[in-house]
Coordinates of C-alpha atoms in Angstrom, one line a residue:
X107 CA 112.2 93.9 94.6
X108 CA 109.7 93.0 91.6
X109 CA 106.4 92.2 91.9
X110 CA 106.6 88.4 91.6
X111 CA 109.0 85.6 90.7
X112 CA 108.6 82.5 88.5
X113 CA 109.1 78.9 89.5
X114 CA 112.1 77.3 87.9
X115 CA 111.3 74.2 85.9
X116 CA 113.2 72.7 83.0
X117 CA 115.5 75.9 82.1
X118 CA 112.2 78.4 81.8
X119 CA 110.8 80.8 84.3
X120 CA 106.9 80.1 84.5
X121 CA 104.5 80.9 86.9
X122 CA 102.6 78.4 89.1
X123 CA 100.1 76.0 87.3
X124 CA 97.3 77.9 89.4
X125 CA 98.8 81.3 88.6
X126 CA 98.8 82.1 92.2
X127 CA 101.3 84.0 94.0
X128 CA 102.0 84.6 98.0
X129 CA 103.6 87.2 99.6
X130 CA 107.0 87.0 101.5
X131 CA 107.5 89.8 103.8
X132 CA 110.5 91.7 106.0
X133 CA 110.9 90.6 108.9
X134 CA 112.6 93.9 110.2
X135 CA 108.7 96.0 109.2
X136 CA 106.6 93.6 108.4
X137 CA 106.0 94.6 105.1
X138 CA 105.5 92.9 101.9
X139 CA 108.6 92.5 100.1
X140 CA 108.2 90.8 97.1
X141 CA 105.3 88.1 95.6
X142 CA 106.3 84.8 94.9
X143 CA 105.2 81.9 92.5
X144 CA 102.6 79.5 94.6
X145 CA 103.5 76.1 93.5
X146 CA 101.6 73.0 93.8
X147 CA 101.8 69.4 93.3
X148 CA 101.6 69.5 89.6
X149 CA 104.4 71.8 89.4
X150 CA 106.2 69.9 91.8
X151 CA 105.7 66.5 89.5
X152 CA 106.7 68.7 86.4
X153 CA 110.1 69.7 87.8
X154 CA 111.0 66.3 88.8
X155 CA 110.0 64.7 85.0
X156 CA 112.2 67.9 83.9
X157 CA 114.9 66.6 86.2
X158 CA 114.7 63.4 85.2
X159 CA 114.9 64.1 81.5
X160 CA 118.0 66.2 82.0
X161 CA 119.5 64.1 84.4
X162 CA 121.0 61.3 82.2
X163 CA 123.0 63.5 79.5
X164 CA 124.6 65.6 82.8
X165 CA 125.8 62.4 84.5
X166 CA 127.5 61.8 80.7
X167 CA 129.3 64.6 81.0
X168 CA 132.9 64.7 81.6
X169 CA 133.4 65.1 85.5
X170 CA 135.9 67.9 84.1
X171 CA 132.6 69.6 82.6
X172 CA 130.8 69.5 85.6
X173 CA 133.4 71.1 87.5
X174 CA 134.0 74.0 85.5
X175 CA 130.2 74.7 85.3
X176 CA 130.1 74.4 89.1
X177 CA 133.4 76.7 89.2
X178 CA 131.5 79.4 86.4
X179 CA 128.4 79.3 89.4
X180 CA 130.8 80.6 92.1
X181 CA 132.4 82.9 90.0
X182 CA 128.9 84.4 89.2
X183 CA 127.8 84.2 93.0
X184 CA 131.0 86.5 93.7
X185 CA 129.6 89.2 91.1
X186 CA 126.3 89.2 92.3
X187 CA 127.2 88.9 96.4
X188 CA 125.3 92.5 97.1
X189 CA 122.3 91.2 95.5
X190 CA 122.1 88.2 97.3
X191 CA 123.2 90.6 100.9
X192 CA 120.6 92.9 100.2
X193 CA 118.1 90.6 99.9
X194 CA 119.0 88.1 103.2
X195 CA 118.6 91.2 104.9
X196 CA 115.3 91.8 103.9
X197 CA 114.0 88.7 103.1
X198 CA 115.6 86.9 106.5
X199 CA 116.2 89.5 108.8
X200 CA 119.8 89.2 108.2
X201 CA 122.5 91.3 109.9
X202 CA 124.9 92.7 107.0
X203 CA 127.6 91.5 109.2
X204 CA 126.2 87.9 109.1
X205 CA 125.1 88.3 105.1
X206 CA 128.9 89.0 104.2
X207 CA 129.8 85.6 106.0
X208 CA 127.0 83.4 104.3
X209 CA 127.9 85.0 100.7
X210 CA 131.2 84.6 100.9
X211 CA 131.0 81.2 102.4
X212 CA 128.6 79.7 99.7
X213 CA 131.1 80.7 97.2
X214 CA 133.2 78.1 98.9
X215 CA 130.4 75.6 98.9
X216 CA 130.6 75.8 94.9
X217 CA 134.4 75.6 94.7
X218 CA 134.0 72.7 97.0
X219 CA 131.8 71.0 95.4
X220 CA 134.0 71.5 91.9
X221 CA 136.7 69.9 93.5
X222 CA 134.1 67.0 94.7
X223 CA 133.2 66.3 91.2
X224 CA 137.0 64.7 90.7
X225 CA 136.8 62.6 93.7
X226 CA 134.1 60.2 93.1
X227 CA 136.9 57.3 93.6
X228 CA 136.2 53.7 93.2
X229 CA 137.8 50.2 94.2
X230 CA 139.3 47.3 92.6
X231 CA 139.0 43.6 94.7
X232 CA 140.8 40.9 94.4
X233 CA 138.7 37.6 93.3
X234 CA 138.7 34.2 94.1
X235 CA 138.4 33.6 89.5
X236 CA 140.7 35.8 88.2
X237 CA 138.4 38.2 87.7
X238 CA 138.4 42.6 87.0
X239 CA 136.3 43.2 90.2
X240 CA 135.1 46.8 90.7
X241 CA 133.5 48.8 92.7
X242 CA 132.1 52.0 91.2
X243 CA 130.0 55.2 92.6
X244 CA 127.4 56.6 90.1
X245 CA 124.7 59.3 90.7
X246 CA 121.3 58.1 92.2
X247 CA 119.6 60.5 89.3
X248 CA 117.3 62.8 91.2
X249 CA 117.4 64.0 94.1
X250 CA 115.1 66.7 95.6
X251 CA 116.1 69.3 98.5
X252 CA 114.3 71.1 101.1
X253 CA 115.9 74.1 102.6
X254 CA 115.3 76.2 105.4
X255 CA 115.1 79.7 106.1
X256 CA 117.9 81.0 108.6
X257 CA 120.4 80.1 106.1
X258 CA 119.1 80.2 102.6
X259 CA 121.6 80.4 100.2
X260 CA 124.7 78.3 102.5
X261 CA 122.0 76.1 103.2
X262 CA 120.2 75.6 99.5
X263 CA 123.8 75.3 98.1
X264 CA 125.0 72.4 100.3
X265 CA 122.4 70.6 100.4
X266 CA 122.8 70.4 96.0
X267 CA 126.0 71.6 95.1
X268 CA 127.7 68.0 95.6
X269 CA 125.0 66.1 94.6
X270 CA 125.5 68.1 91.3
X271 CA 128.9 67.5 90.9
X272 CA 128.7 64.2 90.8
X273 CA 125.8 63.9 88.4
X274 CA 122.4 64.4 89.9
X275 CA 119.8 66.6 88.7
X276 CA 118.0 68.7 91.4
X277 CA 114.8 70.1 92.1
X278 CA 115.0 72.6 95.1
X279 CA 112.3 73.3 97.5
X280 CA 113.8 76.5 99.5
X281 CA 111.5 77.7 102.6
X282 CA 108.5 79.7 102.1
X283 CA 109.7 81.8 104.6
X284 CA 113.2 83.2 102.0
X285 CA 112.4 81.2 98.8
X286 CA 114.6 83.9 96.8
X287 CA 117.6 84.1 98.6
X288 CA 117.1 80.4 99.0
X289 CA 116.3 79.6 95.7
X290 CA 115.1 81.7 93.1
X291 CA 118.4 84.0 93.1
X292 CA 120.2 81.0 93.0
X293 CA 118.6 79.3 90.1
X294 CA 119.7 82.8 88.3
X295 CA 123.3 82.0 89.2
X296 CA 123.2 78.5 88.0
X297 CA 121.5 79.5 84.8
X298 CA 123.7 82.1 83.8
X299 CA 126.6 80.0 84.3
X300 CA 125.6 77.3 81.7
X301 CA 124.0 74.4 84.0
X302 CA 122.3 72.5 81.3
X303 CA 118.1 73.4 81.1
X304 CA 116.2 70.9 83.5
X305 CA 119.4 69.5 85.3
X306 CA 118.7 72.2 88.3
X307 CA 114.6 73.4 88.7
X308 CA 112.8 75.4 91.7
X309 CA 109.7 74.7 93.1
X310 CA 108.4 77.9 95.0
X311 CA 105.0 77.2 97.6
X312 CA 103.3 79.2 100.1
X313 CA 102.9 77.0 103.5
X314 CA 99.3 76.3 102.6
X315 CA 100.9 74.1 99.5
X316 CA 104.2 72.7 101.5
X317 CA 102.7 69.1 102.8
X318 CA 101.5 68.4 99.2
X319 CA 104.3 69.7 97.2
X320 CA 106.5 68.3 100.1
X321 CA 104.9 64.9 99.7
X322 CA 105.7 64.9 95.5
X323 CA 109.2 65.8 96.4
X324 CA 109.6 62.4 98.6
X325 CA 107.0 60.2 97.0
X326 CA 107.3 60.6 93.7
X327 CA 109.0 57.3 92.0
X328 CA 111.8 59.5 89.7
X329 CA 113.5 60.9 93.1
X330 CA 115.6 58.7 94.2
X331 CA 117.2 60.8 97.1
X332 CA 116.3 63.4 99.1
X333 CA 118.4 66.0 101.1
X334 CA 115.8 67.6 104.0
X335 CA 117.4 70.3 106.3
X336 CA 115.4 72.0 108.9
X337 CA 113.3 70.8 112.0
X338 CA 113.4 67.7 114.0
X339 CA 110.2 67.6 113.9
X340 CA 109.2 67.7 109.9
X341 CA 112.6 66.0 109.2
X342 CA 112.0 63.1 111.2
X343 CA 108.5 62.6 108.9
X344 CA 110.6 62.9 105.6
X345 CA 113.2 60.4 107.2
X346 CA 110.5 58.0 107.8
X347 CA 108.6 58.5 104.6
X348 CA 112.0 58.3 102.7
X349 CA 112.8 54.9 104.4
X350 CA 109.4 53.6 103.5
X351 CA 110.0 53.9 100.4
X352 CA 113.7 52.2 100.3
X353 CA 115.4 55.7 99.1
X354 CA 118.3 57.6 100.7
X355 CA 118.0 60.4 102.6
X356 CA 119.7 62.9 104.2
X357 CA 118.4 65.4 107.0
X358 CA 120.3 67.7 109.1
X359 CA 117.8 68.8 112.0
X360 CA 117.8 70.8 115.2
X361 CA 120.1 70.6 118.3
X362 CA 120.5 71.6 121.7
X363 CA 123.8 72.1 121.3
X364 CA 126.3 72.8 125.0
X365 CA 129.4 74.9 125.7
X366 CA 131.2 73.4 128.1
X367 CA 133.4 75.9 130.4
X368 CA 136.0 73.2 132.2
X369 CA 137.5 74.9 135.4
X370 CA 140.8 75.7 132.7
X371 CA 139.5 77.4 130.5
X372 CA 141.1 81.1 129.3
X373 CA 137.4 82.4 130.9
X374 CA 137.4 85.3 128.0
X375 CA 137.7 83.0 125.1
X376 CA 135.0 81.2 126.9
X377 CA 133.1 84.1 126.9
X378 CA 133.4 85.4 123.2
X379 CA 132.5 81.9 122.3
X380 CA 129.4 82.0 124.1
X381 CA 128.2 85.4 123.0
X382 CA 129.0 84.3 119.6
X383 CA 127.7 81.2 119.2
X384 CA 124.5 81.8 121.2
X385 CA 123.6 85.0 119.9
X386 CA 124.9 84.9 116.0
X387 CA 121.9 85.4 113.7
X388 CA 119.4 86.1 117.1
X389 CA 120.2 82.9 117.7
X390 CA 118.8 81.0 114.5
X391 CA 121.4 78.2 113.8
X392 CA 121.0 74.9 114.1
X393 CA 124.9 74.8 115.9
X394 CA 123.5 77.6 118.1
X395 CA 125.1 77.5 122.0
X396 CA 121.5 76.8 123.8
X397 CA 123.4 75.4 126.8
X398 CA 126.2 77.1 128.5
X399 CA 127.6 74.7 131.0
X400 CA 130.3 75.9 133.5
X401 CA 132.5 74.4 136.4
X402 CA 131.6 75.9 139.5
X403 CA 135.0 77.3 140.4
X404 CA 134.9 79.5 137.3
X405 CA 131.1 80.0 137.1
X406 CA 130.5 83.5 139.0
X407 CA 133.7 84.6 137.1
X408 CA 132.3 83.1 133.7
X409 CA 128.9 84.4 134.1
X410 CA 129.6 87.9 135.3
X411 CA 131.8 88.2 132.2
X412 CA 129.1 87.0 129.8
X413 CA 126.4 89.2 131.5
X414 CA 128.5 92.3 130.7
X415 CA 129.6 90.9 127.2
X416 CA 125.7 90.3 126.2
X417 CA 124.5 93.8 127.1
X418 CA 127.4 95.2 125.1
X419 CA 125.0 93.3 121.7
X420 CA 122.6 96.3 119.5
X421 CA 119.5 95.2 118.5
X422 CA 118.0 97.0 115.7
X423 CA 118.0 97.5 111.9
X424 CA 120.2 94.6 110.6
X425 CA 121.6 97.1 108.1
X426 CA 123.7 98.7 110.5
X427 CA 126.2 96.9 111.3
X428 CA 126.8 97.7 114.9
X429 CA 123.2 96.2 115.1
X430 CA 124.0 92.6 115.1
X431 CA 121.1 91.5 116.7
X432 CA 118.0 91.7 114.3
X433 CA 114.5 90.5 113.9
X434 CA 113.4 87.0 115.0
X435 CA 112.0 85.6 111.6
X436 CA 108.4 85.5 112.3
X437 CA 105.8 86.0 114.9
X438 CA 105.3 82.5 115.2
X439 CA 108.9 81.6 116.2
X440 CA 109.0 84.7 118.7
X441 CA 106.1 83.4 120.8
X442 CA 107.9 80.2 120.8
X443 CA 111.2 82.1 122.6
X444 CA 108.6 83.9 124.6
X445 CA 106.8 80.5 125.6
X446 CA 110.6 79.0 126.8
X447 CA 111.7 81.8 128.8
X448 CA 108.4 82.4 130.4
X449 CA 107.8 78.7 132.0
X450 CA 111.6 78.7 132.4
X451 CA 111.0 82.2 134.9
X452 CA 107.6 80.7 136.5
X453 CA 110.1 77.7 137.3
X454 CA 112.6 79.5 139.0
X455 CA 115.2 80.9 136.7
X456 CA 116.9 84.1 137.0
X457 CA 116.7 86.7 134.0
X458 CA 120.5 88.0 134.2
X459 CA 120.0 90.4 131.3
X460 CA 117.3 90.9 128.2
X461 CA 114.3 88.9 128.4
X462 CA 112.2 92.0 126.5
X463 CA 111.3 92.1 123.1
X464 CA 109.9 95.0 121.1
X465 CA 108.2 93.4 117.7
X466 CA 109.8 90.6 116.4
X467 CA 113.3 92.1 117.7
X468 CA 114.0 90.1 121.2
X469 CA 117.3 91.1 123.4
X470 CA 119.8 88.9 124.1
X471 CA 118.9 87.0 126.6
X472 CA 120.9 85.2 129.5
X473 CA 119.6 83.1 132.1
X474 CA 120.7 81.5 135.2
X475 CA 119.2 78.7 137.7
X476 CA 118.0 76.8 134.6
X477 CA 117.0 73.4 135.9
X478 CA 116.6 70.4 132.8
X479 CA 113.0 70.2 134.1
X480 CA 112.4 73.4 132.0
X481 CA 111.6 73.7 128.8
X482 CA 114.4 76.2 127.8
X483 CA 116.8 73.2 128.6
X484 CA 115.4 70.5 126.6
X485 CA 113.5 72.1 123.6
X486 CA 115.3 73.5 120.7
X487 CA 114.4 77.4 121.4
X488 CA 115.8 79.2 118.1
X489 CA 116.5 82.1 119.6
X490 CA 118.9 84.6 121.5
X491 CA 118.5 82.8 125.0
X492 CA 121.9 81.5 126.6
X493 CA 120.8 79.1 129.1
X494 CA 123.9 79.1 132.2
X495 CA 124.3 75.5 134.2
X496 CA 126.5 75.1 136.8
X497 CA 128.6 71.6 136.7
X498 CA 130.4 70.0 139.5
X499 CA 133.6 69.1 137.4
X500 CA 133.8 67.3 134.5
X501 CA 132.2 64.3 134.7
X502 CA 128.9 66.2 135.5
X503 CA 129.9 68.5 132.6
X504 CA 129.7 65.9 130.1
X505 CA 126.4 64.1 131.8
X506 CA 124.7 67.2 131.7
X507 CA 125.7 67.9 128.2
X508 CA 124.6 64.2 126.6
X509 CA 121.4 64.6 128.3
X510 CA 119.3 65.2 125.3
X511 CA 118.1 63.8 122.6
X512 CA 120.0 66.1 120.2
X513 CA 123.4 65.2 119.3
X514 CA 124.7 68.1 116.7
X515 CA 127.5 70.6 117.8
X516 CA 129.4 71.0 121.0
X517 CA 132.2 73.5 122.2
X518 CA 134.5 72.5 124.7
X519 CA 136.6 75.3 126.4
X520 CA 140.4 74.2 127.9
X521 CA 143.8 75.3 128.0
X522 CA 144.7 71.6 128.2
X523 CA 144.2 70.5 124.7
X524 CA 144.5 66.5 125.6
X525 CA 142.0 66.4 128.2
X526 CA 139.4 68.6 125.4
X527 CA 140.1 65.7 123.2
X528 CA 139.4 63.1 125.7
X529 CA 136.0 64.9 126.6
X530 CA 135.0 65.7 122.7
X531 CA 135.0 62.1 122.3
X532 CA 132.3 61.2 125.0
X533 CA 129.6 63.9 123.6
X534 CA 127.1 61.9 121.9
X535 CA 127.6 64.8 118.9
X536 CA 128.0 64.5 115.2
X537 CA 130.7 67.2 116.0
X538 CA 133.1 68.6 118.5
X539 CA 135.5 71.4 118.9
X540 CA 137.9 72.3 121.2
X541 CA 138.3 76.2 122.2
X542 CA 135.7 76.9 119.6
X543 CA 132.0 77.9 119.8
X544 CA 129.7 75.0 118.7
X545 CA 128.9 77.3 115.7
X546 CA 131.4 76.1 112.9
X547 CA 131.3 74.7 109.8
X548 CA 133.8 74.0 106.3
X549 CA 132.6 73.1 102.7
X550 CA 134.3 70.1 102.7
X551 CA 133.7 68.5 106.4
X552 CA 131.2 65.9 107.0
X553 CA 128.5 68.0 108.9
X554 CA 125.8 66.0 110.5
X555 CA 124.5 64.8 114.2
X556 CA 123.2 62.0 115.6
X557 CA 119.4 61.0 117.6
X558 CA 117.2 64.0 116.9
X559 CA 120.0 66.2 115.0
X560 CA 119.3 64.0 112.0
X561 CA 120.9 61.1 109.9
X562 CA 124.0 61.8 107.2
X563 CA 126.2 63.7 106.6
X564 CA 126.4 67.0 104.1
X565 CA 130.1 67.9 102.4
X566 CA 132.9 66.7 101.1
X567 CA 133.5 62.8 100.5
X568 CA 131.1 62.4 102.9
X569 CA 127.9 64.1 100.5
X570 CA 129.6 61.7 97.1
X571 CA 129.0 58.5 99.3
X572 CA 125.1 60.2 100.4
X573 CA 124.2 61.6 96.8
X574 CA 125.7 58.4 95.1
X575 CA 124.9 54.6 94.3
X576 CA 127.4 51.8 95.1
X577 CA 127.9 49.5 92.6
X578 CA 129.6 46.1 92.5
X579 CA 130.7 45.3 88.4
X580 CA 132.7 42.2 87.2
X581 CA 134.6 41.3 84.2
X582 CA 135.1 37.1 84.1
X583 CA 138.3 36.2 82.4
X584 CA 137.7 32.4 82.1
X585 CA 138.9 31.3 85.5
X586 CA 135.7 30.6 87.1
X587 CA 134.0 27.5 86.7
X588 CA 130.6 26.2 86.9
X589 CA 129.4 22.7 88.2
X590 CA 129.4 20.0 85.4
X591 CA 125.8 19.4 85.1
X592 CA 125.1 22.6 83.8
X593 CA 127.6 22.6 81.4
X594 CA 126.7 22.3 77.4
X595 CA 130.0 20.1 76.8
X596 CA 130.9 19.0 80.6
X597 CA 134.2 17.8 79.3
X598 CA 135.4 20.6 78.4

């Protein structure tokens, strides 16, 4: 990897105002990888002026235009998909496995949103005077993102590509943690497909500059939406400041998200949906399994299955690909996974397999007697921990499941597809599947949650109503009338 890369701003690759750099580093060694551009608030400001100059002659263009352009991206993103693997390996500690999925899968975000760019429908009312009512959808103007790490480019894409299509300029904020998979590459796709200079920019900051070049990115009076995906904790602070300040916003935060086993269920498609969707990229999703709930008439059948499934998992060099377990993304977030299943063992829970780690690479870990008194059942944890409850039927299922103040993903395991629907539809979730792992997502699907998991929805029609204004217009015809007195020939 070079040396150092330039922030984006206005269609030309310049360094930080400061000229200061920061390092990224590989997860899997610890090494450096490559330098980045250290932004600050001044840059920040410049990229949203740039964005704002650009924006109006984009929203001009023919919806037609956009889409191609948008198309010419994904086509790019397909040439270049072992550049962008290679470095969400080593940037993000990336299993090859899980950098095929994201690459090919954020060429479907572009197509999608290509497709979203003809779909920005409108209505016509009927009036009470005759007259052409309409209601029309047009772009808010700018709109800044900030993306997080564990999925940089699926992640950085969504939370633009539609707001893009339908006439938005952008200035991207990717995570300090992968800002070149999750934004600096990118910016190289988009510019050599012919997005128009200053309609998309990247802002690049070490974690020392993110509150102030974070704060420009919501406070400043161009923006006019902002798309925020990452922690409860942060995104709940960007919701608020957003609101303050009467503009839209759209954050997709954590979750605590449940498996439910019913008593059923086809116990091995139970289990592969566990092991996948707890322990699929170490556990770093925001859809991640964190709570496996079972019926206790299938739970020491369930569990014993799991178990043996679990140790089956490699850990090791993510460019392998029977190593599908690799690095935790920094030290920081390991001693958080540590922290959980430490108090979660002092409390009484049982270590069924894993629990080590060696570095930053932790096992897969399952655990059983988890009580909701710990920590490992109510915090978001991150990592690869699978969490086992026992429920007494279903009703208990479902309690235990709502009670958190998450509401993102669920999985609900069956053979009796009516009674999964009649349970999907009393999880307090932004979404539910049936026979599935709570891990899933589509370009075009209105992906969000509710409480903690965050406020709007990404995708689809779903991102055009978020990224765009409604507006009411009216064409009088001559059949409305005002009152006589203020009238300049009342008989008339």
């Amino acid at each position: 990897m070079g040396d150092k890369r330039d922030l984006y701003i206005g269609g030309q690759w310049q360094a930080a105002s400061g000229k200061k750099t920061f390092p990224v580093y590989n997860p899997s060694n610890g090494e450096v990888w490559t330098r980045v551009a250290d932004a600050g608030r001044e840059d920040a400001k410049r990229a949203i002026e740039a964005a704002q100059e650009a924006q109006p002659a984009w929203a001009a263009l023919p919806h037609s235009e956009r889409a191609r352009l948008l198309s010419k991206a994904a086509d790019v993103l397909t040439a270049r998909q072992k550049e962008f693997q290679d470095s969400l390996i080593d940037e993000g500690g990336a299993w090859v496995g899980k950098t095929m999925f994201e690459t090919g899968y954020s060429i479907g975000v572009y197509r999608a949103a290509a497709a979203a760019a003809y779909q920005v429908t409108g209505e016509i009312l009927p009036s009470d005077h005759g007259k052409l009512s309409l209601v029309v959808r047009e772009p808010l103007g700018v709109v800044s993102v900030i993306s997080p790490w564990n999925f940089p480019l699926i992640l950085s894409s969504r939370g633009f590509a539609v707001a893009l299509a339908v006439g938005n300029a952008v200035v991207l904020k990717p995570s300090e943690e992968t800002p070149v998979s999750g934004g600096v590459l990118i910016a190289e796709i988009l510019e050599e497909a012919g997005i128009p200079k200053g309609v998309f920019n990247v802002v690049t900051c070490s974690r020392d500059n993110v509150a102030e070049v974070g704060d420009e990115l919501i406070a400043n009076p161009l923006v006019r939406g902002i798309s925020f995906t990452g922690s409860t904790a942060v995104g709940s602070k960007v919701a608020a400041k957003a609101g303050g300040l009467l503009k839209k916003c759209c954050v997709e935060l954590g979750g605590k998200d449940a498996l439910i086993v019913l008593d059923d269920a086809d116990i091995e498609q139970a289990v592969n949906a566990a092991t996948f969707g707890s322990f699929m990229h170490q556990g770093q999703i925001c859809m991640s399994v964190e709570r496996v709930i079972v019926d206790r008439s299938v739970a020491a059948e369930f569990t014993e299955k799991f178990v043996q499934n679990t140790k089956k998992l490699k850990v090791g060099n993510p460019r392998e690909m029977a190593n599908c377990i690799g690095p935790i993304i920094n030290q920081k977030q390991l001693d958080k996974i540590r922290e959980q299943v430490d108090e979660a063992v002092a409390k009484g829970a049982k270590v069924l397999c894993g629990g080590g780690n060696e570095g930053l690479f932790f096992e897969p870990t399952v655990l059983a007697n988890v009580t909701r008194e710990m920590k490992i059942f109510r915090e978001e944890t991150f990592g690869p921990v699978a969490p086992v409850l026992v429920a007494n039927g279903v009703d208990e299922a479902i309690e235990i499941a709502n009670d958190s103040e998450y509401g993102l993903s669920a999985g609900i395991m069956t053979r009796n597809e009516e009674r999964g629907l009649q349970v999907a539809r009393r999880l307090h979730t932004g979404m539910a599947h049936i026979n599935d792992s709570s891990v899933n997502d589509e370009p075009h699907v209105p992906f969000g949650g509710v409480g903690s998991s965050g406020l709007g929805r990404h995708g689809g029609r779903a991102g055009i109503d978020q990224f765009t204004e409604m507006r009411w217009i009216t064409l009088e015809r001559g059949g409305r009338h005002y009152p006589p007195p203020f009238l300049m020939n009342p008989g008339h």
